[in-house]
mmCIF file of C-alpha atoms in Angstrom:
data_model
loop_
_atom_site.group_PDB
_atom_site.id
_atom_site.type_symbol
_atom_site.label_atom_id
_atom_site.label_comp_id
_atom_site.label_asym_id
_atom_site.label_seq_id
_atom_site.Cartn_x
_atom_site.Cartn_y
_atom_site.Cartn_z
ATOM 1 C CA ASN A 1 0.000 0.000 0.000
ATOM 2 C CA ILE A 2 2.857 2.387 0.767
ATOM 3 C CA LEU A 3 4.329 1.743 -2.674
ATOM 4 C CA ARG A 4 0.965 2.371 -4.341
ATOM 5 C CA GLU A 5 0.482 5.641 -2.446
ATOM 6 C CA GLN A 6 3.981 6.840 -3.332
ATOM 7 C CA ILE A 7 3.480 5.952 -6.990
ATOM 8 C CA THR A 8 0.137 7.777 -7.057
ATOM 9 C CA GLU A 9 1.850 10.872 -5.656
ATOM 10 C CA ALA A 10 4.644 10.558 -8.236
ATOM 11 C CA GLN A 11 2.070 10.425 -11.053
ATOM 12 C CA LYS A 12 0.257 13.645 -10.098
ATOM 13 C CA PRO A 13 2.871 16.109 -11.428
ATOM 14 C CA LEU A 14 2.900 14.246 -14.747
ATOM 15 C CA ALA A 15 -0.704 15.181 -15.414
ATOM 16 C CA VAL A 16 0.120 18.868 -14.952
ATOM 17 C CA LEU A 17 3.298 18.566 -17.019
ATOM 18 C CA ASP A 18 1.550 16.832 -19.901
ATOM 19 C CA TYR A 19 -1.162 19.474 -19.981
ATOM 20 C CA PHE A 20 1.437 22.135 -20.791
ATOM 21 C CA LEU A 21 3.461 19.868 -23.084
ATOM 22 C CA GLU A 22 0.345 18.966 -25.067
ATOM 23 C CA ARG A 23 -0.627 22.623 -25.505
ATOM 24 C CA THR A 24 2.863 23.491 -26.736
ATOM 25 C CA ASN A 25 2.861 20.453 -29.010
ATOM 26 C CA MET A 26 -0.466 21.523 -30.537
ATOM 27 C CA LEU A 27 0.885 25.017 -31.227
ATOM 28 C CA LEU A 28 4.002 23.627 -32.893
ATOM 29 C CA GLU A 29 2.028 21.115 -34.973
ATOM 30 C CA ALA A 30 -0.165 23.943 -36.271
ATOM 31 C CA GLY A 31 2.938 25.395 -37.893
ATOM 32 C CA GLU A 32 4.238 22.117 -39.308
ATOM 33 C CA LYS A 33 2.534 22.576 -42.666
ATOM 34 C CA HIS A 34 4.512 25.818 -43.115
ATOM 35 C CA ARG A 35 7.896 24.350 -42.147
ATOM 36 C CA ASP A 36 9.034 23.839 -45.733
ATOM 37 C CA LYS A 37 8.121 27.443 -46.557
ATOM 38 C CA LEU A 38 10.671 28.769 -44.067
ATOM 39 C CA ASP A 39 13.409 30.524 -46.017
ATOM 40 C CA SER A 40 16.003 30.386 -43.232
ATOM 41 C CA ASP A 41 18.009 27.361 -42.097
ATOM 42 C CA ARG A 42 17.990 28.854 -38.610
ATOM 43 C CA TRP A 43 14.199 28.866 -38.467
ATOM 44 C CA ARG A 44 13.959 25.286 -39.769
ATOM 45 C CA ALA A 45 16.589 24.097 -37.284
ATOM 46 C CA SER A 46 14.835 25.923 -34.485
ATOM 47 C CA TYR A 47 11.439 24.490 -35.427
ATOM 48 C CA ASP A 48 12.764 20.925 -35.764
ATOM 49 C CA LEU A 49 14.604 21.175 -32.450
ATOM 50 C CA ALA A 50 11.537 22.534 -30.643
ATOM 51 C CA MET A 51 9.298 19.865 -32.138
ATOM 52 C CA GLY A 52 11.772 17.070 -31.375
ATOM 53 C CA ARG A 53 12.304 18.197 -27.812
ATOM 54 C CA ILE A 54 8.615 18.620 -26.995
ATOM 55 C CA LEU A 55 7.840 15.180 -28.429
ATOM 56 C CA ALA A 56 10.767 13.648 -26.523
ATOM 57 C CA MET A 57 9.515 15.210 -23.277
ATOM 58 C CA ARG A 58 6.043 13.832 -23.870
ATOM 59 C CA VAL A 59 7.404 10.358 -24.646
ATOM 60 C CA ARG A 60 9.467 10.388 -21.454
ATOM 61 C CA ALA A 61 6.480 11.586 -19.415
ATOM 62 C CA PHE A 62 4.090 9.001 -20.894
ATOM 63 C CA GLY A 63 6.653 6.233 -20.485
ATOM 64 C CA TYR A 64 7.368 7.237 -16.897
ATOM 65 C CA ASN A 65 3.670 7.261 -16.099
ATOM 66 C CA ALA A 66 3.191 3.886 -17.800
ATOM 67 C CA VAL A 67 5.947 2.114 -15.839
ATOM 68 C CA LEU A 68 4.649 3.666 -12.611
ATOM 69 C CA ALA A 69 1.118 2.464 -13.374
ATOM 70 C CA GLU A 70 2.390 -1.027 -14.197
ATOM 71 C CA MET A 71 4.306 -1.247 -10.905
ATOM 72 C CA LYS A 72 1.284 0.073 -9.007
ATOM 73 C CA SER A 73 -1.135 -2.459 -10.459
ATOM 74 C CA ASN A 74 1.275 -5.392 -10.684
ATOM 75 C CA PRO A 75 4.279 -4.948 -8.349
ATOM 76 C CA LYS A 76 7.381 -6.753 -9.559
ATOM 77 C CA PRO A 77 8.998 -9.336 -7.296
ATOM 78 C CA PHE A 78 12.726 -9.125 -6.672
ATOM 79 C CA THR A 79 14.710 -11.724 -8.609
ATOM 80 C CA ASN A 80 17.478 -11.514 -6.013
ATOM 81 C CA PRO A 81 16.196 -11.919 -2.426
ATOM 82 C CA GLU A 82 19.038 -9.678 -1.181
ATOM 83 C CA ASN A 83 17.587 -6.670 -3.037
ATOM 84 C CA ASN A 84 15.191 -4.280 -1.321
ATOM 85 C CA GLN A 85 14.564 -1.355 -3.680
ATOM 86 C CA TRP A 86 13.520 -0.539 -7.233
ATOM 87 C CA ARG A 87 15.104 2.276 -9.219
ATOM 88 C CA LEU A 88 13.876 3.796 -12.494
ATOM 89 C CA GLU A 89 16.562 4.226 -15.152
ATOM 90 C CA PRO A 90 16.417 5.491 -18.735
ATOM 91 C CA SER A 91 15.914 2.740 -21.301
ATOM 92 C CA SER A 92 15.681 2.506 -25.064
ATOM 93 C CA THR A 93 12.451 0.519 -24.667
ATOM 94 C CA VAL A 94 9.250 2.579 -24.551
ATOM 95 C CA ASN A 95 6.395 0.545 -23.035
ATOM 96 C CA ALA A 96 3.556 3.030 -23.255
ATOM 97 C CA GLY A 97 1.530 1.952 -26.263
ATOM 98 C CA ALA A 98 1.655 2.360 -30.030
ATOM 99 C CA ALA A 99 0.734 6.054 -30.026
ATOM 100 C CA VAL A 100 3.667 6.873 -27.761
ATOM 101 C CA ARG A 101 6.031 4.754 -29.890
ATOM 102 C CA ARG A 102 4.913 6.755 -32.948
ATOM 103 C CA MET A 103 5.549 9.935 -30.989
ATOM 104 C CA GLN A 104 9.010 8.581 -30.142
ATOM 105 C CA ASP A 105 9.717 7.903 -33.830
ATOM 106 C CA ARG A 106 8.712 11.462 -34.714
ATOM 107 C CA ALA A 107 10.840 12.927 -31.916
ATOM 108 C CA LEU A 108 13.877 10.974 -33.086
ATOM 109 C CA GLU A 109 13.186 11.984 -36.684
ATOM 110 C CA TYR A 110 13.126 15.698 -35.827
ATOM 111 C CA LEU A 111 16.163 15.559 -33.544
ATOM 112 C CA ASN A 112 18.225 13.485 -35.971
ATOM 113 C CA ARG A 113 17.270 15.832 -38.796
ATOM 114 C CA VAL A 114 18.702 18.749 -36.811
ATOM 115 C CA THR A 115 21.996 16.924 -36.241
ATOM 116 C CA THR A 116 22.381 15.879 -39.894
ATOM 117 C CA GLU A 117 21.125 19.025 -41.658
ATOM 118 C CA HIS A 118 22.687 21.573 -39.284
ATOM 119 C CA PRO A 119 25.967 20.057 -37.988
ATOM 120 C CA GLY A 120 28.184 22.213 -35.821
ATOM 121 C CA THR A 121 25.379 24.586 -34.850
ATOM 122 C CA PRO A 122 23.965 25.270 -31.395
ATOM 123 C CA TRP A 123 20.753 23.549 -32.531
ATOM 124 C CA ALA A 124 22.684 20.374 -33.399
ATOM 125 C CA TYR A 125 24.442 20.523 -30.036
ATOM 126 C CA LEU A 126 21.106 20.733 -28.204
ATOM 127 C CA ALA A 127 19.609 17.949 -30.341
ATOM 128 C CA LYS A 128 22.592 15.686 -29.561
ATOM 129 C CA HIS A 129 22.206 16.525 -25.906
ATOM 130 C CA GLU A 130 18.518 15.534 -26.073
ATOM 131 C CA LEU A 131 19.394 12.286 -27.881
ATOM 132 C CA ARG A 132 22.039 11.380 -25.311
ATOM 133 C CA ASP A 133 19.499 9.809 -22.940
ATOM 134 C CA PRO A 134 17.007 7.209 -24.140
ATOM 135 C CA LEU A 135 13.319 8.114 -24.112
ATOM 136 C CA GLY A 136 12.000 5.072 -22.221
ATOM 137 C CA TRP A 137 12.189 3.833 -18.641
ATOM 138 C CA GLU A 138 12.841 0.520 -16.916
ATOM 139 C CA TRP A 139 12.832 -0.747 -13.344
ATOM 140 C CA VAL A 140 16.183 -1.925 -12.011
ATOM 141 C CA GLU A 141 16.345 -3.731 -8.713
ATOM 142 C CA ASP A 142 19.035 -2.780 -6.254
ATOM 143 C CA HIS A 143 20.122 -3.234 -2.666
ATOM 144 C CA MET A 144 20.207 -0.432 -0.132
ATOM 145 C CA ALA A 145 22.088 -1.077 3.093
ATOM 146 C CA ILE A 146 19.713 -0.573 5.994
ATOM 147 C CA ALA A 147 20.790 -0.833 9.616
ATOM 148 C CA GLU A 148 19.791 -4.198 11.066
ATOM 149 C CA VAL A 149 17.292 -4.104 13.917
ATOM 150 C CA ALA A 150 18.288 -6.206 16.918
ATOM 151 C CA ASP A 151 16.133 -9.286 17.497
ATOM 152 C CA SER A 152 15.901 -8.755 21.259
ATOM 153 C CA ASP A 153 15.122 -5.407 22.838
ATOM 154 C CA PRO A 154 17.737 -4.685 25.528
ATOM 155 C CA GLY A 155 15.650 -1.800 26.814
ATOM 156 C CA PRO A 156 16.877 1.736 27.309
ATOM 157 C CA GLN A 157 20.624 2.231 27.575
ATOM 158 C CA PHE A 158 21.916 4.438 30.354
ATOM 159 C CA ALA A 159 25.273 5.948 31.190
ATOM 160 C CA ALA A 160 27.408 3.754 33.483
ATOM 161 C CA GLU A 161 26.679 5.678 36.698
ATOM 162 C CA GLU A 162 22.931 5.850 35.897
ATOM 163 C CA GLU A 163 22.878 2.121 35.205
ATOM 164 C CA GLN A 164 24.652 1.390 38.504
ATOM 165 C CA SER A 165 22.197 3.613 40.396
ATOM 166 C CA ARG A 166 19.212 1.932 38.687
ATOM 167 C CA GLN A 167 20.509 -1.549 39.564
ATOM 168 C CA GLN A 168 20.984 -0.507 43.226
ATOM 169 C CA ARG A 169 17.388 0.779 43.426
ATOM 170 C CA GLN A 170 16.074 -2.472 41.944
ATOM 171 C CA LYS A 171 18.166 -4.474 44.440
ATOM 172 C CA LYS A 172 16.739 -2.455 47.392
ATOM 173 C CA LYS A 173 13.184 -3.031 46.120
ATOM 174 C CA ALA A 174 13.843 -6.770 45.876
ATOM 175 C CA ASP A 175 15.196 -6.910 49.499
#
C-alpha cells in the first residue's frame, strides 16, 4: 500500500506537465505545414529542435507514467532476495503503447534531422544533448544497506553511573 500511495503521488505532477506539453505540441504542430516554406536554415533548425524536444519530453512523461502504473497495479517481485529497492533508469524501450512509440519515432526523426542538416550549430548541439538519454524507462532492482534491527530489545541504555544507580534501586526493592 505504501508503494501504491507513493506511486500515485509521483504520477500527479505528470498530469500537470503533460497538460502544458500537449498545448505546446499543438501550437508547434499547427505550424508544421509551413515548415518547408521557411526561407532560413535557422528557423527550420529551431522548429525541428523545438518539435523534437517537446515530443521527446512527452514520450518520457508518458513512459514514466506507464511504468509507474504497471508497478502500481502489478508490483514486480525481486529476482534476487538480497535486493530491497527498485530504481527507475532510462531505457531505449518505450512501453507506453503504439501512439507513444509513434511519438518517439517522430521525436527521433526531428532531432536526428537537426543533427544531420545543421551540424556544428547550437541547434545540433542541443539535439545531440537531447538524444544522449534514451526516451524510455525501466525498473532496475538494487540493494540499499539498511541498519539491522536487533532481534531482542535490551531496553533503554543508560550511562554507566545511571545504570549502577538503577541496579541498586532495583536491588533495594527486591530486598
